Amino acid sequence: MDTESLAAIREAALDYFSRSGSIRRCRAFTEDTGGTGNAAAARTEAWGRLVALGWPGMLAPESAGGLDFDLAGAAEVLRAAGEHVAPEPLLAIAGLAALLLARIDGAPARALLGELVEGRSLPALAWQEGIGDLSDVPLDCGCDADPSHVGGLVLQGEKTMALPGAAATGWLVTARKDEDTVLLWVPRGTPGVNEQLLPLVDGEQAANLRFDRVAVPASGLLAQGDAAREALRHALAAGQVLQSAELVGCAQAMLDQTLAYLRTRSQFGQPIGSFQALQHRAVDMFIQLEVARATLAEVLALATAPEGLPIERLEAEASRAKARCSAAALSVSRSAVQLHGAIGYTQECDLSLFYKRTLRLAAWLGNTSAHQRRYAALAETARATEDVAWTGDFPRSADWNAMPEPAFRRMVRAFLQQRYPAHLRYLSHRARWSEMRDWYLTLSAQGWVAPAWPQAHGGMGLAADKMIAWIEELEQHGVARAPDQGIVMIGPLLIQHGTPAQQQRFLPRILAGDHVWCQGYSEPNAGSDLAGLRTEALQARDAEGDHFIVNGQKIWTTLAQDANHIFMLVRTDRDARKQQGISFLLCDLSTPGITIRPIHTLAGEPEFCEVFFDNVRVPAENLVGQLNGGWTIAKALLGFERIFLGSPKQSQYALGQLARLAESRRLFADPVFLQRYTALRLDVADLVATYSAFADIVKAGKPLPPSVSLLKIFASETYHRIGALLVEASDEAGAVAGDQTLDGQAFNALSPLIGSTSAMIYGGTNEIQRNILARQVLGLPG
C-alpha cells in the first residue's frame, strides 16, 4: 500500500476508536469481573460495529468479502487500536484466524473465512501446547481416523492460551496425524471439549483446552501436511508483526500521557517536566519508542515487498519486531508509572489500562527473551567467502540503486578482498592519514570514495539501503576508517550550502585526497555549549583583498596533525547574541600563525589536538553562508555529524570483533552469552533501521529534525554495551593493553570500550542530546 492509503487507514481507525469511546469501553469490560450479561451484550454490539467497518476481514481477500489489506495496512489499524487500548479481539480474529484461513484452499476454510468476515464466527487459534513454546509442530495433541465416520478424525490432547476465550465460537486446532500436521475446525459445543477460562491481566480471557476423544467430521479437516504447517507459520509470524504494531500504539499512548502529566503537574513551584532527571527519563522512553517504530517499519517493508520473504526470513523478522517492540513497550510502561507517581499506581488512572494491555501483549505469542532465542536460531549465520564469489568487473559508475542488493554486496566484498591491504584489517586504533592515504586514493581512482555524495558531485549517490550494505561490508571486512571529515562533513555541507565557486574549488580536491579536513568547533569553555565560543575573526582589507584575522583556540580537533584544512566556527560580532554573532570559515592549516598540539586519549593515541590561531589571515571568499549566519550552517553540519555519529559502523565493527572472539573461544555454546550476544545483535539491526530512516531524509534533501539526536545516543550507547561485553568475554585478556592476535589477525579487546566512551562525549555529550530532545522534540519546559 502507498503512503497516502496507509495514512487514510490510520486516520479512519483513530477516528473510530476515539468516537466509539474505546478507552471507556475497555475500562467497563476490565471492571466487569463478574461477566454480566450487559457486558457480553456490549461486546457483541462493539464487534458488530467493527464488522460494519469491514475490519474483521481486513486481511481477507475480496473474494471472501474482505478488504484485502496488506500487512502494513492492517498494522495501522492495530497500532491505532493500541493507542486507544481497544478491547475487541482484533489481533486474535482479524489477525491470526483470518491470516490462517486466507492461506488455505478448500471449501470448508473458505466458508469459515466468510463467516468470520461477516461477524457470524469468531474462530480462536489453538496451536500452543506449552507455556513459552513457539514451535509450530504439534507433539502431544494428536488425532486418528474415526472408524465410525468416513473421513472423520478423533482428536485427543491439550492446548493452552487460546484467545479470545469465552467469546470464541470455536477453535482452529493444530494436531499431529501420523507424521503430518493437520488443521481442524472444532465448533464450540462439540462433545468432548473441556474449556478452562483464564483471566488475563488486562481483563481479557484465554482458554486452556482439553480434547477428550473429540469426533471431528471430514468437513472439519481444513488442511494437512505442508499446507497446514506453512499456513500456520505464516499466520503466526504475520500475527506477531501485527502484535508489535499494537505494542507500539500502546507505548505511544503511554508516552503521550506521561508528557502531558510532566507538563502540567507542579511541585516546588514549577512543572515537574522541568526537572532534568525526569526529562532524561522521558527522553529514554521516546528513544525506545522511536527505535521500535523504525524496526517495525523496516520489517513491514520487507514483509510487504513484491518479492515477498521466505518463511524462515519472515519468522526471523517477526521475532526481531516482537522482541524490540515488547521490550520498548514494557520499558515505556514502567517509566510511565514511575513518572506519574502515586496516581500512576491507581486503577482509576487510564495509564493502568495501557500498562496491563502491554503486559498481556508482551507475553502472548512469545516474550522478548523467547523471540531473541528464536532469532538466534533463525537468523543468517556469517557468510563464507566461497559462497559469494563475484565474477564481474568493478565499474567506476553505474545505477547502483537499481542493482540487486546481494549482487552489490558481492561486488563490494570482492573489491575489498582484492584491493584492501591485509595489514590494515581490524585496526584497533584510529587510522592516521599516513596509513590510509593509499587506500583512500584507491577508492578515489575507483570513483567510490564518496558513496553518499550525489553522482553529479562525484559521488556514488547510494540510497539508504545500499549505503547500509556498503557500511556493513566494510565493517565485516575490518576496513579502517580513514581521516574522512572532508567526505562525511564539509563535503555534504558545501553541496547543500556552498557557493558554486566553493564547490568547484573544494569538492574535487576532497575527492582526490589533496585536501584533508578537520573540524574546529569545540573550545576550552565551549564544548557542549558551542554558542559560547570565543575564537574571534575580525574583518579586514588590504592590498590583497578582503579577509578575516582569526585569533583564538580550538580543542578536541580530531587528527588535526594529519589535516591540511580546517572548517571552523568563529565569532564575527562580539556584541550580538551568542548564536547571532557566529560565522563559518574554511582555513588552510599551512597559513602562518597556526600551531597544532596533539592530545593523547585514554588509549594512549594522539587522536585529538589543540589548534591555536595567532593573527591568522583567512580570505573572505572562504566564508560559507552569510556573515554572522554561521549558527544556521553549524546546525546543518551538526545534523550531518549526528547522523554520521549515529551510523551503525562502529557498533557493527565491535559486534564483528565480539563474534570473532566468540567463535575462537566457542562462547556461542554458552546459552547466557548467546542470549546477550543476540540482544546486542538485534540492537545493531534495529540501529540500522533507525539510521536508514534519517538517511532517507538526507537523501531527499530535507533538513534533519532535532530528533536526529536520538540516533547519536542509541548508536553510541549500543557501541558501549558491545564494548563492555567484549572486555568481559575476554576474561583476563580484557586487561591486556594494545593489540593481541586472534586467528592470525590483530585483535584488541579494549579498543571498542574505550572508543565508545569517547563516542558518548564528542559531537555533543549524550546528556546534552537528551536535553535537546526533551525541549525541542518532547516540548518539556525549560
mmCIF file of N, CA and C in Angstrom, residues 22-35 38-44 46 49 86-88 202-204:
data_model
loop_
_atom_site.group_PDB
_atom_site.id
_atom_site.type_symbol
_atom_site.label_atom_id
_atom_site.label_comp_id
_atom_site.label_asym_id
_atom_site.label_seq_id
_atom_site.Cartn_x
_atom_site.Cartn_y
_atom_site.Cartn_z
ATOM 1 N N SER A 22 -13.330 4.029 23.010
ATOM 2 C CA SER A 22 -12.643 2.754 23.197
ATOM 3 C C SER A 22 -12.051 2.616 24.589
ATOM 4 N N ILE A 23 -11.432 3.673 25.094
ATOM 5 C CA ILE A 23 -10.826 3.595 26.432
ATOM 6 C C ILE A 23 -11.901 3.380 27.484
ATOM 7 N N ARG A 24 -13.025 4.082 27.339
ATOM 8 C CA ARG A 24 -14.130 3.902 28.294
ATOM 9 C C ARG A 24 -14.659 2.473 28.238
ATOM 10 N N ARG A 25 -14.811 1.928 27.018
ATOM 11 C CA ARG A 25 -15.298 0.555 26.901
ATOM 12 C C ARG A 25 -14.315 -0.442 27.500
ATOM 13 N N CYS A 26 -13.043 -0.184 27.284
ATOM 14 C CA CYS A 26 -12.034 -1.080 27.856
ATOM 15 C C CYS A 26 -12.125 -1.089 29.376
ATOM 16 N N ARG A 27 -12.305 0.085 29.956
ATOM 17 C CA ARG A 27 -12.426 0.145 31.419
ATOM 18 C C ARG A 27 -13.672 -0.607 31.888
ATOM 19 N N ALA A 28 -14.771 -0.438 31.193
ATOM 20 C CA ALA A 28 -16.009 -1.120 31.585
ATOM 21 C C ALA A 28 -15.842 -2.634 31.520
ATOM 22 N N PHE A 29 -15.210 -3.119 30.450
ATOM 23 C CA PHE A 29 -15.020 -4.561 30.314
ATOM 24 C C PHE A 29 -14.034 -5.087 31.352
ATOM 25 N N THR A 30 -12.991 -4.304 31.621
ATOM 26 C CA THR A 30 -11.983 -4.722 32.592
ATOM 27 C C THR A 30 -12.569 -4.828 33.985
ATOM 28 N N GLU A 31 -13.446 -3.885 34.325
ATOM 29 C CA GLU A 31 -14.012 -3.865 35.677
ATOM 30 C C GLU A 31 -15.194 -4.800 35.829
ATOM 31 N N ASP A 32 -15.639 -5.405 34.727
ATOM 32 C CA ASP A 32 -16.762 -6.349 34.794
ATOM 33 C C ASP A 32 -16.232 -7.745 35.125
ATOM 34 N N THR A 33 -15.734 -7.888 36.334
ATOM 35 C CA THR A 33 -15.133 -9.166 36.722
ATOM 36 C C THR A 33 -16.159 -10.279 36.851
ATOM 37 N N GLY A 34 -17.438 -9.929 36.993
ATOM 38 C CA GLY A 34 -18.460 -10.957 37.149
ATOM 39 C C GLY A 34 -18.999 -11.485 35.835
ATOM 40 N N GLY A 35 -18.591 -10.892 34.725
ATOM 41 C CA GLY A 35 -19.059 -11.364 33.418
ATOM 42 C C GLY A 35 -20.553 -11.201 33.249
ATOM 43 N N ASN A 38 -24.884 -7.734 30.563
ATOM 44 C CA ASN A 38 -24.784 -6.414 29.932
ATOM 45 C C ASN A 38 -23.438 -6.245 29.242
ATOM 46 N N ALA A 39 -22.378 -6.696 29.915
ATOM 47 C CA ALA A 39 -21.042 -6.577 29.327
ATOM 48 C C ALA A 39 -20.931 -7.437 28.076
ATOM 49 N N ALA A 40 -21.461 -8.649 28.122
ATOM 50 C CA ALA A 40 -21.411 -9.538 26.960
ATOM 51 C C ALA A 40 -22.164 -8.927 25.786
ATOM 52 N N ALA A 41 -23.322 -8.333 26.069
ATOM 53 C CA ALA A 41 -24.102 -7.697 25.008
ATOM 54 C C ALA A 41 -23.344 -6.511 24.417
ATOM 55 N N ALA A 42 -22.658 -5.762 25.304
ATOM 56 C CA ALA A 42 -21.885 -4.611 24.827
ATOM 57 C C ALA A 42 -20.725 -5.062 23.941
ATOM 58 N N ARG A 43 -20.095 -6.172 24.299
ATOM 59 C CA ARG A 43 -19.008 -6.695 23.476
ATOM 60 C C ARG A 43 -19.521 -7.112 22.091
ATOM 61 N N THR A 44 -20.664 -7.784 22.091
ATOM 62 C CA THR A 44 -21.251 -8.214 20.817
ATOM 63 C C THR A 44 -21.593 -7.011 19.953
ATOM 64 N N ALA A 46 -20.202 -4.025 20.100
ATOM 65 C CA ALA A 46 -18.970 -3.381 19.646
ATOM 66 C C ALA A 46 -18.344 -4.144 18.476
ATOM 67 N N ARG A 49 -20.074 -3.361 15.273
ATOM 68 C CA ARG A 49 -19.670 -2.099 14.644
ATOM 69 C C ARG A 49 -18.377 -2.293 13.839
ATOM 70 N N ALA A 86 -8.070 -0.682 22.578
ATOM 71 C CA ALA A 86 -9.331 -1.253 22.114
ATOM 72 C C ALA A 86 -9.539 -2.641 22.716
ATOM 73 N N PRO A 87 -10.712 -2.918 23.280
ATOM 74 C CA PRO A 87 -10.932 -4.200 23.948
ATOM 75 C C PRO A 87 -11.339 -5.333 23.016
ATOM 76 N N GLU A 88 -11.622 -5.050 21.758
ATOM 77 C CA GLU A 88 -12.091 -6.094 20.848
ATOM 78 C C GLU A 88 -10.915 -6.984 20.414
ATOM 79 N N ASP A 202 -5.271 -7.871 31.695
ATOM 80 C CA ASP A 202 -5.967 -6.700 31.154
ATOM 81 C C ASP A 202 -7.474 -6.898 31.064
ATOM 82 N N GLY A 203 -8.005 -7.927 31.735
ATOM 83 C CA GLY A 203 -9.437 -8.163 31.718
ATOM 84 C C GLY A 203 -9.885 -9.101 30.615
ATOM 85 N N GLU A 204 -8.992 -9.464 29.704
ATOM 86 C CA GLU A 204 -9.334 -10.422 28.660
ATOM 87 C C GLU A 204 -9.261 -11.847 29.208
#
